[in-house]
Coordinates of C-alpha atoms and ligand atoms in Angstrom, one line a residue:
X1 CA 15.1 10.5 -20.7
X2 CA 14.9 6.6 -19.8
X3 CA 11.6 6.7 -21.5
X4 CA 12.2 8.0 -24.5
X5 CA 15.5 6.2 -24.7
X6 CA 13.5 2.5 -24.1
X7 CA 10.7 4.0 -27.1
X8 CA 13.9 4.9 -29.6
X9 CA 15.2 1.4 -28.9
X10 CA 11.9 -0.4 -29.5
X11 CA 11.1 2.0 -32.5
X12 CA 14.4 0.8 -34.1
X13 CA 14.2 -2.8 -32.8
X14 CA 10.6 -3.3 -34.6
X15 CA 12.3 -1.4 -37.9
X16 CA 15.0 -4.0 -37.6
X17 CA 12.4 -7.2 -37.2
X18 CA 10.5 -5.7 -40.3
X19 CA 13.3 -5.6 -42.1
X20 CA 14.9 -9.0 -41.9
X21 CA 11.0 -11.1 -41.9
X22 CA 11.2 -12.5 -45.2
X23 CA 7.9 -12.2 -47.4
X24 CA 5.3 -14.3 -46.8
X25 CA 4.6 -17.0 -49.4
X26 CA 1.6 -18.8 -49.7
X27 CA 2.1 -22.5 -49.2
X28 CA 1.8 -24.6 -52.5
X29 CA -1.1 -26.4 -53.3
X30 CA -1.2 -30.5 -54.4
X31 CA -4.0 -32.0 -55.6
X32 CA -2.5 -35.3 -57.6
X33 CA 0.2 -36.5 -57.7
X34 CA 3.7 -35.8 -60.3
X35 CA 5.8 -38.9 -60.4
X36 CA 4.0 -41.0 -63.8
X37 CA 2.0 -43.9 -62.4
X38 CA 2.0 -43.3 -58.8
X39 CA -0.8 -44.0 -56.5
X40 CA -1.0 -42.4 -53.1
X41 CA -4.1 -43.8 -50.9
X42 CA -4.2 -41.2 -48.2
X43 CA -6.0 -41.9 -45.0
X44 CA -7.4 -38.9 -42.7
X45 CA -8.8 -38.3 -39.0
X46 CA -6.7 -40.3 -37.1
X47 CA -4.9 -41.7 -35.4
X48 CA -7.8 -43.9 -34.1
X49 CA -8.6 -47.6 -33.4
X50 CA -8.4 -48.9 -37.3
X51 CA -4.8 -47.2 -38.1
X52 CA -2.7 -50.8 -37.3
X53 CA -5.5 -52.7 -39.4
X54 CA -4.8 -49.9 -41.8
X55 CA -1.1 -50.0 -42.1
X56 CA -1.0 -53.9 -41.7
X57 CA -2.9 -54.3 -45.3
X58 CA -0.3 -51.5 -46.8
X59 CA 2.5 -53.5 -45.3
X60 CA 1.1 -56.6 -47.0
X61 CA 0.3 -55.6 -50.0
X62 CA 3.5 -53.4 -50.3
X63 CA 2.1 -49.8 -50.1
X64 CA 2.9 -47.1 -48.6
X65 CA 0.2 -44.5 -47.1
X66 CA -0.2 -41.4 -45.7
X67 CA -1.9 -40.0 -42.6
X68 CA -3.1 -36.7 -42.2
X69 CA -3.4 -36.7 -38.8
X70 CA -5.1 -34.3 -36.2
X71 CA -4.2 -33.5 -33.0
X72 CA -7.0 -33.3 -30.7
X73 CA -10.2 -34.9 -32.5
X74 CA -11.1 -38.6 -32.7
X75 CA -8.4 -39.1 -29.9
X76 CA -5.9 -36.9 -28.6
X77 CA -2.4 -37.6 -30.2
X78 CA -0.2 -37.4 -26.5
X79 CA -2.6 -40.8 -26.0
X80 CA -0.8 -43.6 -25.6
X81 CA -2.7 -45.7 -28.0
X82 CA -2.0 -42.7 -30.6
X83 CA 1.7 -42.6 -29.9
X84 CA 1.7 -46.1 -30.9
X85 CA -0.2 -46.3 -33.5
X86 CA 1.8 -43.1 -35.3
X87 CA 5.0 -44.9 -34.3
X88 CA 4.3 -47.9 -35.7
X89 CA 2.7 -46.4 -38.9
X90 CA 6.1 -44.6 -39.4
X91 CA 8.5 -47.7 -38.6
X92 CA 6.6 -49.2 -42.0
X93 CA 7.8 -46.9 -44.2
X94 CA 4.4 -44.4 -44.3
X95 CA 3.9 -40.8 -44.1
X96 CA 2.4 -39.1 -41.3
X97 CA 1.4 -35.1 -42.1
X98 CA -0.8 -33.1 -40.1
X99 CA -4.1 -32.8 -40.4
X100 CA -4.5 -29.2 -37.9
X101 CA -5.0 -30.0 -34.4
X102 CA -8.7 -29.9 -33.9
X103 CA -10.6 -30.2 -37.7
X104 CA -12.5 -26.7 -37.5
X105 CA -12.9 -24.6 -40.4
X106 CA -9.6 -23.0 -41.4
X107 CA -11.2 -20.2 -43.6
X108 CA -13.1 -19.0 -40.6
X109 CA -10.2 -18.9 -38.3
X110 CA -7.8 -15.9 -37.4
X111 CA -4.2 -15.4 -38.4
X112 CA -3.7 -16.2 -34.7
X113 CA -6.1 -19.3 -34.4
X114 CA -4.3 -20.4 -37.6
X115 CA -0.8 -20.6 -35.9
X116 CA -2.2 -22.2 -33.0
X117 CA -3.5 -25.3 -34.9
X118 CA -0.1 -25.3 -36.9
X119 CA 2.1 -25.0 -34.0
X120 CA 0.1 -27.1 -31.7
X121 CA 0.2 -30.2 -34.5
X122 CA 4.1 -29.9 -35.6
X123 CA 5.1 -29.3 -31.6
X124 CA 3.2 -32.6 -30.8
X125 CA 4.0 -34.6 -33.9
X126 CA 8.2 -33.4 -33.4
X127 CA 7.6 -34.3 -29.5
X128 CA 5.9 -37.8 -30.1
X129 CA 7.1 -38.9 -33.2
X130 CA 10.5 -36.7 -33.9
X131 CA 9.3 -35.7 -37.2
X132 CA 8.6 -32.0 -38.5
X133 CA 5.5 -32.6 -41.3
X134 CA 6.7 -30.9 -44.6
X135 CA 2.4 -30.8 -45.8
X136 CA -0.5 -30.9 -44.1
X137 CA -4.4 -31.4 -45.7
X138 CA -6.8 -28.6 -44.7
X139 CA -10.2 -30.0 -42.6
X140 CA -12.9 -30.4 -45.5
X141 CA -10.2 -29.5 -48.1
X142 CA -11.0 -25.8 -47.1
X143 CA -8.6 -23.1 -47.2
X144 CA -8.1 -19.4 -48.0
X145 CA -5.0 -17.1 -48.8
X146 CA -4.3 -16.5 -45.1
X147 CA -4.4 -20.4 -45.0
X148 CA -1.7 -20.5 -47.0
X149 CA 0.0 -17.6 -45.7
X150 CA -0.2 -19.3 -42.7
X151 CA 0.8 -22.3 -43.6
X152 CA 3.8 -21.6 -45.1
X153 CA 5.3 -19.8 -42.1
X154 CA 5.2 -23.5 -40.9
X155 CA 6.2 -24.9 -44.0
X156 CA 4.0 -27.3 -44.4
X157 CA 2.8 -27.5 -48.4
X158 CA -1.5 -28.1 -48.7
X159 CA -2.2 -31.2 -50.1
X160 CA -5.8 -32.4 -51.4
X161 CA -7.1 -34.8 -53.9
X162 CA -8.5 -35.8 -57.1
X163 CA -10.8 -38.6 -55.8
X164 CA -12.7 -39.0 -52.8
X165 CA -13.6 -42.4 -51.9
X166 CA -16.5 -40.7 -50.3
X167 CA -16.7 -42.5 -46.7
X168 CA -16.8 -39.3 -44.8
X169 CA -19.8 -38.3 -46.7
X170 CA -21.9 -41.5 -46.4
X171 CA -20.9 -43.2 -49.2
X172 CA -21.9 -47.1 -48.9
X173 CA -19.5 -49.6 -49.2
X174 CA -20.9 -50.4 -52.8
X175 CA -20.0 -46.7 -53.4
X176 CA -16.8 -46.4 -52.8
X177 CA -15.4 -49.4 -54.4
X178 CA -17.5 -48.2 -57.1
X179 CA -15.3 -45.2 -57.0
X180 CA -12.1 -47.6 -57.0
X181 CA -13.5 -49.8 -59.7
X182 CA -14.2 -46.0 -61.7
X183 CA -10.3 -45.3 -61.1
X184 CA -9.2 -48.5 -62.4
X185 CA -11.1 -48.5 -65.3
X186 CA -10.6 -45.1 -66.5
X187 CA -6.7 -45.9 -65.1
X188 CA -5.3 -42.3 -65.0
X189 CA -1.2 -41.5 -64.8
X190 CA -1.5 -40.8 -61.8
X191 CA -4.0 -41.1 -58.5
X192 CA -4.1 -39.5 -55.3
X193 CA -7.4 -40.5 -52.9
X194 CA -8.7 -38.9 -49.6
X195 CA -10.2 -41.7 -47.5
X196 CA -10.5 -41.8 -43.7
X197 CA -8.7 -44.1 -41.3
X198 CA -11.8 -43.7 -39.0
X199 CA -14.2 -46.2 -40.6
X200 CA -14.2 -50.2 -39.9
X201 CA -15.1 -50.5 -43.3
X202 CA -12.5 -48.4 -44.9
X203 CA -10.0 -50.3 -42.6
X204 CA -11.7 -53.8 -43.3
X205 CA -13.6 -53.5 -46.9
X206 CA -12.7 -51.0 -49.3
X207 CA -9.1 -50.8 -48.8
X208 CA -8.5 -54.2 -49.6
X209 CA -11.1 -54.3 -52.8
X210 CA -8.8 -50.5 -54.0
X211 CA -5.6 -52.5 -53.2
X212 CA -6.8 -55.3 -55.6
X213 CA -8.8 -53.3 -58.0
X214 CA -5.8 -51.4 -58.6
X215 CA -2.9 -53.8 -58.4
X216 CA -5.5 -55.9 -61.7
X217 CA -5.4 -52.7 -63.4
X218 CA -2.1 -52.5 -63.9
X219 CA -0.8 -50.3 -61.1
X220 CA 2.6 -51.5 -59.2
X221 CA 3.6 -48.0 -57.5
X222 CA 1.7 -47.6 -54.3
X223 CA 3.7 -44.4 -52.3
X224 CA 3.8 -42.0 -49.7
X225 CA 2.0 -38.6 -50.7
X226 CA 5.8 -37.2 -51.0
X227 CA 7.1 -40.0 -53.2
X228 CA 4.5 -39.3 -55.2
X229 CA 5.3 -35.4 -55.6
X230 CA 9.1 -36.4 -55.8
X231 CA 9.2 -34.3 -52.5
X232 CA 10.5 -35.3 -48.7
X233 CA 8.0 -35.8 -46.6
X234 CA 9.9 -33.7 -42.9
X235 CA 11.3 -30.7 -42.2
X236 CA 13.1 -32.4 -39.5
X237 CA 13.7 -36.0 -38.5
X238 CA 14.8 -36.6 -35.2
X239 CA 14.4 -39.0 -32.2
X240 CA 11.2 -39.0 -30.2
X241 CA 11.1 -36.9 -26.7
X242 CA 10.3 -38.1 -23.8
X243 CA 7.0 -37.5 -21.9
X244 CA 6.3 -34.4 -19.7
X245 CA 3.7 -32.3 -18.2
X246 CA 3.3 -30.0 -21.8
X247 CA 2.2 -33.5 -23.6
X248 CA -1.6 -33.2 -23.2
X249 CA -4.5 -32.2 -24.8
X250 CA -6.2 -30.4 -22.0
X251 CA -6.6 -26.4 -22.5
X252 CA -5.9 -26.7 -26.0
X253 CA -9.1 -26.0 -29.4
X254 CA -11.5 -28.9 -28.5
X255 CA -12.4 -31.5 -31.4
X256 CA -14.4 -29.7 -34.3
X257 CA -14.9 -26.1 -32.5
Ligands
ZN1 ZN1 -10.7 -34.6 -41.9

């Protein structure tokens, strides 16, 4: 009788769950950006040794950037160094979204493997930096349905590009201020670049030629990805936790696998 009472019960409690999940939506997808005349220089991979070089020339030059960041892949974000580095992007005024935890291959992963490296990456980024990411950029730009399924249960909106500087993919130097120089000659309405805060020469070289390549051409409004969708870049803002024995990277998706 106490069986069959407990099965009734959970019968009618996974009825009631059912009922009241709301439909999945899949998360929307950016690839420029919508406010006329914006430029959002977005800067992915980190946080890693160049991000204070990075944010310094924004500061100076009056831009705004953003950072997709990961959790566990040049460096492991509960790092000190990373703490610092995302705290000190985000005192200047720029956007930090996430970037998954551990770069792999989001249309080969699970529904599962796909909350993990959601969960992991807003837990951490709420814990170190008290901010919920509203968007997130998928590892290689790749994504699926389920991604965005996925995503949107975290509510984090997809967010791409329409030019790639190229340093990832061993573009020179030469070729990516080419790429800049392509941009500012052809000046679009709008302009929204991946680029990766992992390179001394992004940091050191092409940022400052895009900065000043662009500025010549006429451009004035350098913003945050979500300034430049009209769009607010948390879910939540709050103030920073304090470190305990859950902020680590250990037994969590190694980098890349
Ligand atoms: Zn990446």
């Amino acid at each position: 009788m106490k069986v069959s009472s407990f099965c009734l019960l959970s019968a009618t409690l996974a009825v009631a769950s059912a009922a009241v999940l709301p439909r999945q939506q899949l998360a929307n997808v950016y690839t420029s950006c919508a406010v006329e005349g914006s430029v959002a220089l977005t800067f992915d991979d980190g946080p890693y040794i160049w991000n204070k070089e990075i944010v310094d020339t924004l500061n100076d030059a009056g831009a705004k950037g953003t950072f997709f960041v990961n959790g566990y892949n040049y460096a492991c974000i509960y790092d000190d160094d990373s703490i610092t580095r995302l705290q000190y992007a985000l005192a200047s005024g720029h956007q930090v979204a996430s970037h998954t935890w551990n770069h792999g291959h989001l249309p080969t992963y699970t529904q599962d493997q796909l909350q993990t490296q959601f969960s992991l990456t807003n837990d951490a980024l709420l814990k170190t930096c008290g901010i919920l990411p509203a968007f997130f950029r998928p590892p290689y730009g790749e994504y699926s349905d389920l991604v965005r399924e996925v995503a949107a249960q975290y509510g984090l909106g997809l967010v791409n590009w329409d030019t790639d500087s190229g340093d990832s993919v061993g573009a020179t130097v030469e070729q990516s201020e080419g790429v800049y120089t392509d941009l500012a000659n052809r000046h679009p309405s709008t302009i929204l670049v991946l680029n990766h805060e992992t390179y001394q020469t992004t940091a050191e070289q092409v940022l400052p030629f895009a900065l000043d390549a662009l500025k010549k051409a006429g451009y004035t409004n350098f913003v945050t990805v979500a300034e430049c969708l009209g769009m607010e870049p948390y879910q939540q803002k709050t103030q920073p936790g304090s470190r305990d024995d859950t902020w680590t990277c250990a037994g969590t998706p190694a980098p890349g696998s």
